[in-house]
Amino acid sequence: MTYNNKVLRVNLSTKQISTEELNQKYVQDYIGGRGLGTRMLLDEIDPKINPLSEENKLLFVTGPATGVKISTGTRYMVITKSPLNNFVTSSNSGGIWGSMLKYAGYDIAIVEGKSETPVYIEITETEVKLHDATNLWGKVSTEVEELLKEKHENASVLNIGPGGENLSNMAAIMNDGDRAAGRSGVGAVMGSKNLKAIVCSTTQKTMAVKDEKFKEYAIETAKKIKANPISGEGLPTYGTAVLVNILNSIAGLPTKNWNLSEFDRAEDISGEELAEKHLKKRSFCHNCTIGCGRVVEVDGKIVGGPEYETIWGFGASSDVSNLEFINKANYLCNEMGLDTISTSSTIAAAMELYDKGIITDEMCNGTPLKFGNNEAITQWVENIGRGNCELAKILAKGSYEACEHFGVPEYSMTAKKLEMPAYDARAIQGIGLNYATSNRGGCHVRGYTIASEVLAPPEAIVDRTTVEGKAELVKVYQDLTAAIDSLGMCLFTSFALGADDYAGILSFLFERNVTAEEVLTIGERIYSLERYFNQLTGMEENGDTLPKRVLTEKITHKASEGMVSRLPEMLPEYYEVRGWEKGFPTKETLTRLGII
Amino acid sequence: MDYILKVKLFAYLRDGRGKEVEVTFKEGMTILDLINELNIPENRARLLIVNGHHKQFDYIIKHDDEISIFPPVGGG
């Protein structure tokens, strides 16, 4: 087993620190990361609690591959109840922090209670301590990291920025510079506990795999990833930003807060442009052999560069075509500890409200939220992070609450209050079904059907415009993703690896035969568990839907002309293949999957 | 009358070819014929997008088609 069999529990109210053993049945049934964490959280909290109350808990959960010498074996998941939508959420990140937690001797860190004053946690192989963090409160993410690295040797730092301190529903948890557990407000939960950072300070090592043949297997896996043209060449060369031109060419690039689906200046914000004029070098997470990370220069500093979704949100969706400003907005999001997708989308929604005269110049603190205003995307990231004016505080709640505040929730392009990313759900039917049924809300990385509907080679491409077969397609993607998210590896490996490969890896890590079928069943179990959790939080029946704009306003661009999301046609079949009724797993499904 | 096809290229397919190339349209020509003419190996042409829709290598090109060709790239 590549687990330490040790769970760390830190109670910030009582200052009590304790350890316990991993529940091995849960490990076998849910693997680790997202699955294991969600199952444990269900035991840990009453699903109906207020997410920002002392009763909520933060679970930092590694997977069996985290810290193992296998490509991308480093990821951890944050599992908690989301303040954005009250549902269970899990948000995942790379870097090295997850591996360092494991190297320090822990598989999971559970943080509960609430400190009266700001604190940070120091984890080493020999002790776990709470330290005063009053002097760190208010500081931006990289400054916190630098200060803590000066104080603690061999440290990896996870922290929140001002966004988390100010309880923004868009607050991320940052680690190792620009890596982020970004979505659904996990940083606000950390802020609500007055927890500024967790430092893992230990020597780097490797989680040993018992079977010696694993070393060869891991090399072969890395070769497979390298041989795949996407993970071996496309992602390393262009990062994810190369998608800008692709999505634009099919009129699937939501523009001006989804009023349009094509951006006339897409070339100016493309991955090709980023690579040619802005890219300084690429970056790798610990154990990664892909290296999709971009490194750019902002105001003379070498910093992390934007992902495709970030470029889209601050670019096409905000009608901005200046990559320098987009790079800076991305950097400021990381400094403020804000999710780039939600923050950029909320700014784009605010721009639409400005356009319609709902947000006025008087509210804008000197920087008009006008579509195409370069300064607006950078200044408003800071405003939102700092909560430095009335409108900034409203926008910090995310686009749904902000638009609802102004009486126009229909301008929030969200599913379950989470901002949908850069793939138009009208132009690509499967991804719309995925957004609507995603347990944490509008998210592409819960079921990335784009790989089949847009990026597949000619012989394998699935027609993006039809609804036939999309229920099954979405389910398979969602289930496999849930398993990968639980393993501790990066989803990008799935361009090259399939369920058989993950089963092979898991067989080594679990020291027993694991089949591809079992991997997919575990994924299905996790997906229905999350939905069951949401039901227990009080989620309403038939709550899987999309914004009115996506369901009724037709695309006018030639490539996808006349298209709207045909979600109502796909949803019944989706529920049928999942064994759900009115949006919830039936008792038979919960029993079949061993959830109850 | 000779028609000229304007073919958009992306990512590393631009290397040595540029963002857009012009090819003389021939009746009955397929996308495979087109990429052969452009010296793009078949395994480097992954997304064959015509008028915004994915096509196969044997798609017969019309003189007014808007064609974009992408190599294997991805993200998420």
XYZ file of C-alpha atoms in Angstrom:
672
model
C 0.000 0.000 0.000
C 1.259 3.432 -0.848
C -0.588 4.979 2.075
C 0.928 5.729 5.486
C -2.310 4.517 7.091
C -2.389 7.723 9.097
C -4.958 10.503 9.268
C -4.072 13.783 10.951
C -6.823 15.651 12.780
C -6.351 19.248 13.873
C -9.089 20.904 15.873
C -8.645 24.671 15.675
C -11.188 25.351 18.430
C -9.610 23.130 21.087
C -6.065 23.187 19.592
C -6.111 19.419 19.954
C -3.978 17.482 17.467
C -4.461 13.737 17.029
C -3.973 10.903 14.576
C -6.038 7.915 13.575
C -5.884 5.042 11.112
C -7.316 5.093 7.624
C -10.596 3.283 7.138
C -9.383 0.478 4.847
C -12.850 -0.474 3.637
C -13.400 3.080 2.461
C -10.013 3.004 0.721
C -10.955 -0.128 -1.219
C -14.404 1.233 -2.090
C -13.418 4.835 -2.882
C -9.622 4.715 -3.583
C -8.583 8.067 -2.055
C -8.736 11.790 -2.949
C -12.173 12.869 -4.082
C -13.972 9.567 -3.418
C -12.488 8.767 -0.042
C -12.729 12.368 1.129
C -16.393 12.665 0.177
C -17.218 9.402 1.949
C -15.365 10.528 5.071
C -16.960 13.981 5.079
C -20.386 12.355 5.129
C -19.380 10.725 8.426
C -17.773 13.895 9.716
C -20.494 16.541 9.295
C -24.246 16.970 9.314
C -24.929 17.702 5.604
C -27.283 20.531 6.557
C -24.711 22.697 8.374
C -23.774 26.215 7.313
C -20.566 25.802 5.232
C -18.940 28.817 6.885
C -19.775 27.693 10.404
C -17.412 26.074 12.858
C -19.131 22.737 12.148
C -17.824 22.492 8.591
C -14.563 20.618 8.069
C -11.783 20.766 5.515
C -10.346 17.465 4.373
C -7.033 17.494 2.511
C -6.910 14.046 0.969
C -4.163 12.399 -1.065
C -4.590 9.372 -3.304
C -2.612 6.141 -3.485
C -0.556 7.565 -6.393
C 0.273 10.824 -4.584
C 4.000 10.872 -3.897
C 4.559 7.727 -5.970
C 7.061 7.758 -8.857
C 4.445 7.651 -11.600
C 3.813 10.500 -14.016
C 1.724 13.227 -12.310
C 1.538 11.262 -9.045
C 1.268 14.263 -6.739
C -2.277 15.532 -6.572
C -4.425 16.155 -3.523
C -8.087 17.032 -3.102
C -9.785 19.477 -0.774
C -13.190 18.170 0.252
C -15.665 20.312 2.161
C -19.169 21.699 2.020
C -19.207 24.600 -0.451
C -20.306 28.054 0.681
C -21.159 28.838 -2.932
C -24.050 26.433 -3.308
C -24.268 24.438 -0.056
C -23.341 21.193 -1.830
C -20.423 18.888 -1.212
C -17.396 19.924 -3.204
C -13.940 18.679 -3.993
C -11.266 20.808 -5.576
C -7.947 19.435 -6.685
C -4.431 20.754 -7.083
C -0.959 19.706 -8.164
C 2.413 21.195 -7.250
C 4.197 19.211 -4.561
C 2.140 19.927 -1.432
C 0.068 16.713 -1.581
C 3.198 14.619 -1.926
C 4.858 16.492 0.947
C 1.912 15.716 3.225
C 2.433 12.075 2.379
C 6.221 12.290 2.833
C 5.627 13.804 6.259
C 3.730 10.657 7.150
C 0.067 11.557 6.640
C -2.439 10.545 3.980
C -5.156 12.945 5.023
C -5.339 16.110 7.106
C -8.717 16.930 8.640
C -9.094 20.486 9.872
C -12.089 21.191 12.089
C -13.393 23.906 14.392
C -12.367 27.533 14.217
C -9.454 29.422 15.675
C -10.198 32.670 17.496
C -7.190 34.321 15.885
C -5.310 33.687 12.609
C -3.102 30.595 12.726
C -1.133 28.346 10.445
C -0.322 24.658 10.810
C 3.195 23.271 10.540
C 3.457 19.573 9.677
C 6.770 17.734 9.906
C 7.682 14.069 10.220
C 8.060 14.421 13.962
C 5.501 16.991 15.035
C 2.482 19.058 14.130
C 2.213 22.562 15.559
C -0.101 25.539 15.424
C 1.550 28.944 14.971
C 0.209 32.461 15.196
C -0.483 33.913 11.732
C -1.612 37.407 12.713
C 1.313 38.935 10.834
C 0.401 36.972 7.688
C -3.268 37.959 7.611
C -3.982 40.329 4.733
C -0.887 39.280 2.817
C -1.059 37.937 -0.737
C -0.351 34.310 -1.518
C 3.252 34.408 -2.762
C 4.310 36.746 0.050
C 2.924 34.299 2.598
C 4.762 31.487 0.868
C 8.057 33.390 0.858
C 7.789 34.338 4.531
C 6.976 30.797 5.613
C 9.720 29.296 3.476
C 12.210 31.617 5.162
C 11.072 30.288 8.507
C 10.678 26.577 7.713
C 13.271 24.513 5.874
C 12.275 22.254 2.975
C 8.771 23.604 3.108
C 5.861 23.397 0.734
C 3.214 25.976 1.536
C -0.548 25.870 1.030
C -2.372 29.095 1.842
C -5.236 31.463 1.227
C -5.010 35.024 -0.009
C -7.206 37.993 0.894
C -10.049 36.388 -1.102
C -10.292 33.524 1.363
C -9.913 35.800 4.356
C -12.816 37.895 3.051
C -14.919 34.742 2.592
C -15.373 35.138 -1.148
C -17.415 32.320 -2.661
C -14.767 32.289 -5.386
C -11.795 31.898 -3.026
C -9.197 29.290 -3.906
C -6.642 27.467 -1.808
C -3.211 28.091 -3.330
C -0.083 25.975 -3.039
C 3.460 26.045 -4.390
C 3.166 29.419 -6.090
C 0.501 29.294 -8.735
C -1.139 25.914 -8.161
C -4.723 26.141 -6.982
C -7.582 24.108 -5.614
C -9.657 26.716 -7.300
C -13.303 26.072 -7.615
C -16.403 26.400 -5.440
C -15.099 28.558 -2.622
C -12.918 26.125 -0.671
C -10.661 29.065 0.285
C -13.562 30.758 2.072
C -14.029 27.714 4.309
C -10.346 27.953 5.241
C -10.744 31.681 5.877
C -13.794 31.085 8.049
C -11.603 28.963 10.309
C -8.967 31.695 10.580
C -6.497 29.271 9.019
C -4.034 31.116 6.797
C -1.674 28.325 5.751
C -0.520 24.748 6.137
C 3.205 24.172 5.823
C 4.501 20.685 5.083
C 8.157 20.649 5.975
C 9.969 17.437 5.222
C 12.561 15.888 2.960
C 11.433 14.755 -0.453
C 11.258 11.043 -0.961
C 9.086 8.497 -2.753
C 6.192 6.384 -1.572
C 7.577 2.912 -2.237
C 5.631 0.353 -4.252
C 6.172 -3.199 -3.049
C 6.250 -4.960 -6.413
C 9.575 -4.229 -8.102
C 7.967 -4.550 -11.522
C 6.185 -1.245 -10.866
C 9.271 0.760 -11.760
C 9.208 -0.644 -15.283
C 5.425 -0.215 -15.449
C 5.765 3.460 -14.465
C 8.401 4.000 -17.168
C 6.132 2.398 -19.765
C 3.245 4.598 -18.574
C 5.399 7.709 -18.962
C 6.368 6.567 -22.467
C 2.696 6.127 -23.342
C 1.971 9.670 -22.123
C 4.934 10.987 -24.108
C 3.894 9.113 -27.259
C 0.409 10.552 -27.223
C 0.358 13.611 -29.485
C -1.726 15.675 -27.038
C -0.025 14.898 -23.732
C 3.380 14.398 -25.358
C 3.517 17.359 -27.705
C 0.420 19.601 -27.773
C 0.166 20.337 -24.050
C 3.922 20.780 -23.501
C 4.249 23.174 -26.454
C 1.125 25.262 -26.155
C -0.402 24.486 -22.767
C -4.162 24.468 -22.619
C -4.490 27.883 -24.287
C -4.270 26.316 -27.734
C -7.985 25.614 -27.371
C -8.932 29.257 -28.017
C -8.757 28.962 -31.805
C -10.299 25.502 -31.853
C -13.388 26.479 -29.875
C -13.686 29.711 -31.810
C -13.610 27.858 -35.128
C -16.747 25.897 -34.196
C -18.555 28.905 -32.623
C -18.186 27.294 -29.230
C -16.215 30.075 -27.506
C -18.669 31.951 -25.250
C -18.103 35.668 -25.756
C -19.330 38.762 -23.869
C -20.868 36.757 -21.040
C -22.273 34.171 -23.465
C -24.129 36.740 -25.587
C -22.020 35.549 -28.533
C -20.198 32.309 -29.324
C -17.359 33.617 -31.456
C -14.713 36.180 -30.541
C -13.559 38.343 -33.453
C -10.101 38.814 -31.896
C -9.546 35.197 -30.794
C -6.193 35.042 -32.563
C -4.859 37.823 -30.293
C -5.503 35.725 -27.162
C -4.687 32.322 -28.636
C -2.269 29.707 -27.354
C -0.190 30.317 -30.457
C 0.090 34.031 -29.585
C 0.874 33.198 -25.943
C 3.606 30.741 -26.987
C 5.130 33.092 -29.555
C 5.123 36.385 -27.662
C 4.679 35.786 -23.934
C 5.911 32.348 -22.911
C 9.138 32.417 -20.898
C 9.249 28.703 -20.150
C 6.972 25.890 -19.111
C 6.524 24.421 -15.675
C 5.984 20.983 -14.193
C 4.228 19.743 -11.081
C 6.131 17.249 -8.926
C 6.521 13.868 -10.690
C 4.932 15.263 -13.873
C 6.266 14.312 -17.303
C 3.840 16.529 -19.271
C 4.670 20.090 -18.205
C 1.550 21.972 -19.327
C 2.258 24.905 -16.974
C 3.013 28.274 -18.575
C 5.455 30.806 -17.175
C 5.134 34.446 -18.238
C 6.354 37.872 -17.183
C 4.098 40.338 -15.404
C 5.437 43.752 -14.369
C 9.000 42.416 -14.503
C 8.227 39.336 -12.376
C 8.377 35.784 -13.662
C 5.064 34.198 -12.684
C 2.615 31.431 -13.593
C 0.787 31.955 -16.884
C -2.893 31.567 -17.670
C -4.796 28.420 -18.566
C -7.198 28.318 -21.484
C -10.239 28.896 -19.271
C -8.597 31.952 -17.686
C -7.722 33.443 -21.059
C -11.292 32.848 -22.170
C -12.869 34.393 -19.062
C -10.762 37.541 -18.948
C -10.490 37.583 -22.734
C -13.444 36.586 -24.922
C -16.029 36.644 -22.168
C -14.908 40.115 -21.036
C -14.295 41.284 -24.629
C -10.609 41.912 -23.869
C -7.941 40.948 -26.397
C -4.787 42.130 -24.655
C -2.803 39.155 -23.345
C -0.633 41.346 -21.118
C -3.673 42.388 -19.126
C -5.002 38.821 -19.117
C -1.660 37.525 -17.823
C -1.768 40.155 -15.101
C -5.378 39.388 -14.156
C -4.403 35.717 -13.857
C -1.424 36.610 -11.667
C -3.570 38.844 -9.454
C -6.148 36.072 -9.031
C -3.357 33.818 -7.770
C -2.107 36.527 -5.417
C -5.602 37.242 -4.096
C -6.375 33.522 -3.917
C -9.335 33.679 -6.279
C -10.536 31.116 -8.781
C -9.815 32.462 -12.249
C -12.859 30.935 -13.964
C -15.402 32.210 -11.454
C -13.736 35.595 -10.973
C -13.393 36.335 -14.685
C -16.935 35.137 -15.356
C -18.298 37.264 -12.540
C -16.516 40.303 -13.967
C -17.969 39.473 -17.412
C -21.463 39.217 -15.896
C -20.909 42.567 -14.144
C -19.893 44.025 -17.512
C -23.220 42.936 -18.944
C -25.011 44.590 -16.010
C -22.992 47.763 -16.681
C -23.911 47.531 -20.354
C -27.574 47.359 -19.388
C -27.284 50.291 -16.974
C -27.882 48.134 -13.893
C -24.375 48.745 -12.574
C -23.592 52.448 -12.811
C -20.360 54.455 -12.967
C -20.956 55.613 -9.398
C -20.683 52.016 -8.186
C -17.476 51.325 -10.084
C -14.911 52.968 -7.831
C -13.231 54.737 -10.751
C -12.829 51.701 -13.030
C -15.897 51.224 -15.245
C -16.918 47.605 -15.705
C -17.225 48.100 -19.414
C -16.819 45.240 -21.886
C -13.388 45.539 -23.457
C -11.902 47.680 -20.686
C -8.416 46.223 -20.109
C -7.964 47.995 -16.768
C -11.252 46.621 -15.477
C -10.114 42.992 -15.507
C -7.020 43.679 -13.417
C -8.396 46.354 -11.090
C -11.564 44.422 -10.330
C -9.648 41.271 -9.415
C -7.916 43.338 -6.748
C -11.147 45.040 -5.736
C -12.920 41.706 -5.341
C -10.007 40.091 -3.513
C -9.703 42.954 -1.074
C -13.441 43.660 -0.878
C -12.499 47.319 -1.049
C -15.825 48.798 -2.150
C -19.503 47.937 -1.865
C -19.774 46.510 -5.375
C -16.600 44.442 -4.883
C -18.162 42.830 -1.823
C -21.261 41.951 -3.836
C -19.225 40.524 -6.727
C -17.063 38.515 -4.314
C -20.094 36.311 -3.695
C -19.883 35.091 -7.296
C -21.961 35.955 -10.334
C -25.126 34.188 -9.192
C -25.542 36.024 -5.901
C -24.355 39.251 -7.521
C -26.861 39.073 -10.387
C -29.570 37.986 -7.953
C -28.718 41.017 -5.801
C -29.492 43.231 -8.792
C -32.675 41.293 -9.552
C -31.371 39.654 -12.751
C -30.078 36.137 -11.889
C -30.592 35.141 -15.538
C -27.382 37.000 -16.458
C -25.321 34.691 -14.280
C -23.927 31.978 -16.526
C -23.828 29.295 -13.880
C -25.022 25.797 -13.139
C -25.720 25.240 -9.439
C -24.293 28.749 -8.930
C -20.843 27.727 -10.240
C -19.670 29.635 -13.316
C -19.584 27.495 -16.445
C -16.245 27.526 -18.251
C -15.087 28.119 -21.775
C -17.056 25.634 -23.863
C -20.450 26.768 -25.149
C -23.109 24.322 -23.978
C -25.256 25.237 -26.972
C -22.617 24.340 -29.553
C -21.480 21.162 -27.791
C -24.411 19.165 -26.468
C -22.559 16.668 -24.259
C -20.664 19.266 -22.269
C -23.958 21.023 -21.506
C -25.351 17.831 -20.022
C -22.149 17.498 -18.016
C -22.383 21.082 -16.685
C -25.988 20.556 -15.659
C -25.375 17.259 -13.882
C -22.007 18.082 -12.325
C -22.345 17.590 -8.587
C -20.324 20.688 -7.691
C -21.903 22.850 -10.412
C -20.867 24.117 -13.866
C -17.511 22.502 -14.358
C -15.696 21.051 -17.372
C -13.295 18.778 -15.518
C -16.034 16.599 -14.059
C -16.787 15.049 -17.449
C -14.593 16.422 -20.199
C -16.607 15.255 -23.192
C -14.719 17.889 -25.193
C -12.094 15.179 -25.708
C -14.634 13.198 -27.771
C -16.870 15.954 -29.132
C -14.178 18.420 -30.234
C -10.614 17.093 -29.896
C -10.872 13.504 -31.128
C -9.291 12.367 -34.400
C -11.564 12.003 -37.451
C -12.175 8.291 -36.917
C -13.323 8.800 -33.323
C -15.024 12.191 -33.334
C -18.491 12.269 -31.762
C -20.934 14.702 -33.399
C -21.076 17.692 -31.038
C -24.414 18.854 -32.415
C -26.504 15.785 -31.614
C -27.997 14.553 -28.347
C -28.060 10.859 -29.203
C -25.771 8.782 -26.988
C -24.682 11.793 -24.944
C -26.161 10.468 -21.680
C -23.926 7.409 -21.764
C -20.931 9.435 -22.991
C -21.249 11.932 -20.139
C -21.679 9.192 -17.568
C -18.535 7.346 -18.698
C -16.470 10.545 -18.612
C -17.832 11.540 -15.216
C -17.221 8.091 -13.727
C -13.679 7.700 -15.046
C -12.827 11.240 -13.943
C -14.091 10.552 -10.421
C -11.751 7.546 -10.255
C -8.732 9.487 -11.597
C -9.469 12.326 -9.154
C -9.365 9.742 -6.375
C -6.127 8.141 -7.516
C -3.954 11.233 -7.069
C -2.983 11.581 -10.727
C -3.672 14.396 -13.170
C -6.709 14.258 -15.446
C -4.471 15.199 -18.376
C -3.031 11.678 -18.318
C -6.405 10.519 -19.622
C -5.562 11.836 -23.085
C -3.136 8.901 -23.236
C -4.407 6.429 -20.640
C -7.694 4.574 -20.300
C -9.518 2.679 -17.570
C -7.293 -0.368 -18.232
C -4.161 1.658 -17.527
C -5.509 3.143 -14.298
C -6.593 -0.353 -13.235
C -3.044 -1.541 -13.922
C -1.547 1.223 -11.802
C -4.052 0.646 -9.011
C -3.287 -3.074 -9.027
C 0.317 -2.278 -8.107
C -0.643 0.315 -5.507
C -3.358 -1.805 -3.873
C -1.355 -5.047 -4.246
C -4.329 -6.895 -5.691
C -5.914 -7.317 -9.088
C -8.036 -4.315 -10.028
C -9.971 -4.408 -13.309
C -11.029 -1.570 -15.600
C -14.619 -2.479 -14.800
C -13.937 -2.022 -11.080
C -12.338 1.389 -11.724
C -15.456 2.541 -13.569
C -17.743 1.075 -10.888
C -15.818 2.944 -8.200
C -16.181 6.118 -10.284
C -19.913 5.519 -10.572
C -20.107 4.917 -6.816
C -18.338 8.209 -6.125
C -20.584 10.108 -8.508
C -23.792 8.777 -6.952
C -22.375 9.279 -3.453
C -21.794 12.965 -4.195
C -25.340 13.311 -5.482
C -26.692 11.479 -2.417
C -24.692 13.899 -0.238
C -26.234 16.833 -2.115
C -29.684 15.367 -1.561
C -28.972 15.254 2.173
C -27.913 18.924 2.124
C -31.418 19.797 0.927
C -30.908 19.977 -2.834
C -34.243 20.322 -4.594
C -35.606 17.687 -6.974
C -34.864 18.216 -10.675
C -32.125 20.688 -9.803
C -29.979 19.875 -12.843
C -30.446 22.769 -15.184
C -28.682 25.460 -17.202
C -29.184 29.219 -17.562
C -32.156 30.352 -19.637
C -29.792 31.958 -22.160
C -28.222 28.597 -22.965
C -31.586 26.862 -23.239
C -33.406 29.479 -25.307
C -31.124 32.035 -27.010
C -29.903 30.601 -30.303
C -26.323 30.912 -31.503
C -26.217 33.282 -34.463
C -22.758 32.415 -35.831
C -22.680 30.213 -38.920
C -20.698 27.304 -37.448
C -23.339 26.600 -34.787
C -26.229 28.627 -36.109
C -29.578 28.100 -34.442
C -28.243 25.867 -31.694
C -29.406 25.869 -28.079
C -28.718 23.282 -25.407
C -31.156 20.396 -25.748
C -30.717 19.468 -22.115
C -34.384 18.549 -21.531
C -34.078 15.829 -24.185
C -30.886 14.350 -22.682
C -31.664 14.490 -18.996
C -34.253 11.645 -18.756
C -31.865 9.235 -20.482
C -29.027 10.378 -18.253
C -31.068 9.675 -15.120
C -31.978 6.295 -16.546
C -28.369 5.221 -17.199
C -27.394 6.464 -13.741
C -30.298 4.830 -11.924
C -31.502 8.191 -10.611
C -34.999 9.616 -10.335
C -35.767 13.346 -10.307
C -32.065 13.982 -9.938
C -31.306 11.580 -7.071
C -30.034 7.999 -6.902
C -32.822 5.528 -6.192
C -32.577 3.302 -3.139
C -31.786 0.390 -5.477
C -28.886 2.343 -7.001
C -27.491 3.322 -3.611
C -27.708 -0.322 -2.515
C -26.257 -1.682 -5.769
C -23.256 0.604 -5.438
C -22.808 -0.131 -1.733
C -23.366 3.493 -0.703
C -25.994 2.611 1.903
C -13.099 29.825 -63.344
C -10.392 28.872 -60.833
C -11.299 29.127 -57.217
C -8.716 29.682 -54.493
C -9.245 27.930 -51.162
C -7.981 29.777 -48.106
C -6.946 27.184 -45.560
C -6.297 28.214 -41.960
C -3.569 26.370 -40.101
C -2.952 26.288 -36.373
C -0.334 25.502 -33.746
C 2.825 23.910 -35.172
C 1.229 23.350 -38.586
C 2.016 27.041 -39.091
C 5.751 26.367 -38.916
C 7.130 27.080 -42.371
C 3.613 27.507 -43.801
C 2.079 30.519 -42.042
C -1.352 31.091 -40.551
C -3.218 30.850 -43.822
C -2.313 29.182 -47.094
C -3.944 29.445 -50.496
C -4.588 26.355 -52.571
C -6.139 26.172 -56.009
C -9.478 24.384 -55.786
C -9.873 21.270 -57.922
C -13.216 19.597 -58.486
C -13.486 16.410 -56.411
C -10.506 17.116 -54.189
C -10.676 15.674 -50.677
C -9.166 16.910 -47.443
C -6.582 14.164 -47.751
C -5.616 15.570 -51.158
C -5.404 19.015 -49.601
C -3.118 18.050 -46.721
C -0.941 16.040 -49.112
C -0.579 19.152 -51.223
C 0.414 21.081 -48.107
C 2.912 18.374 -47.115
C 1.147 17.783 -43.823
C 1.499 14.154 -42.699
C -1.873 12.504 -42.076
C -1.084 11.869 -38.416
C -0.355 15.583 -37.890
C -3.766 16.671 -39.158
C -6.184 15.802 -36.375
C -9.068 18.262 -36.477
C -10.408 18.825 -39.976
C -12.940 21.575 -39.523
C -15.003 22.714 -42.485
C -17.480 25.545 -41.982
C -17.258 24.908 -38.249
C -17.900 21.159 -38.406
C -15.540 18.202 -38.063
C -15.035 16.228 -41.261
C -13.266 13.045 -42.361
C -10.218 12.803 -44.657
C -12.426 11.677 -47.555
C -14.678 14.739 -47.365
C -15.007 16.263 -50.831
C -14.242 19.966 -50.645
C -16.553 22.604 -52.105
C -15.077 25.726 -53.615
C -16.519 28.055 -50.952
C -15.663 25.926 -47.895
C -13.908 27.531 -44.935
C -11.286 25.037 -43.843
C -9.281 24.951 -40.612
C -6.754 22.257 -39.816
C -5.396 21.620 -36.329
C -2.745 19.145 -35.216
C -3.327 16.936 -32.148
C -3.625 19.441 -29.327
C -5.812 19.612 -26.274
C -6.327 20.968 -22.833
C -8.988 21.381 -20.262
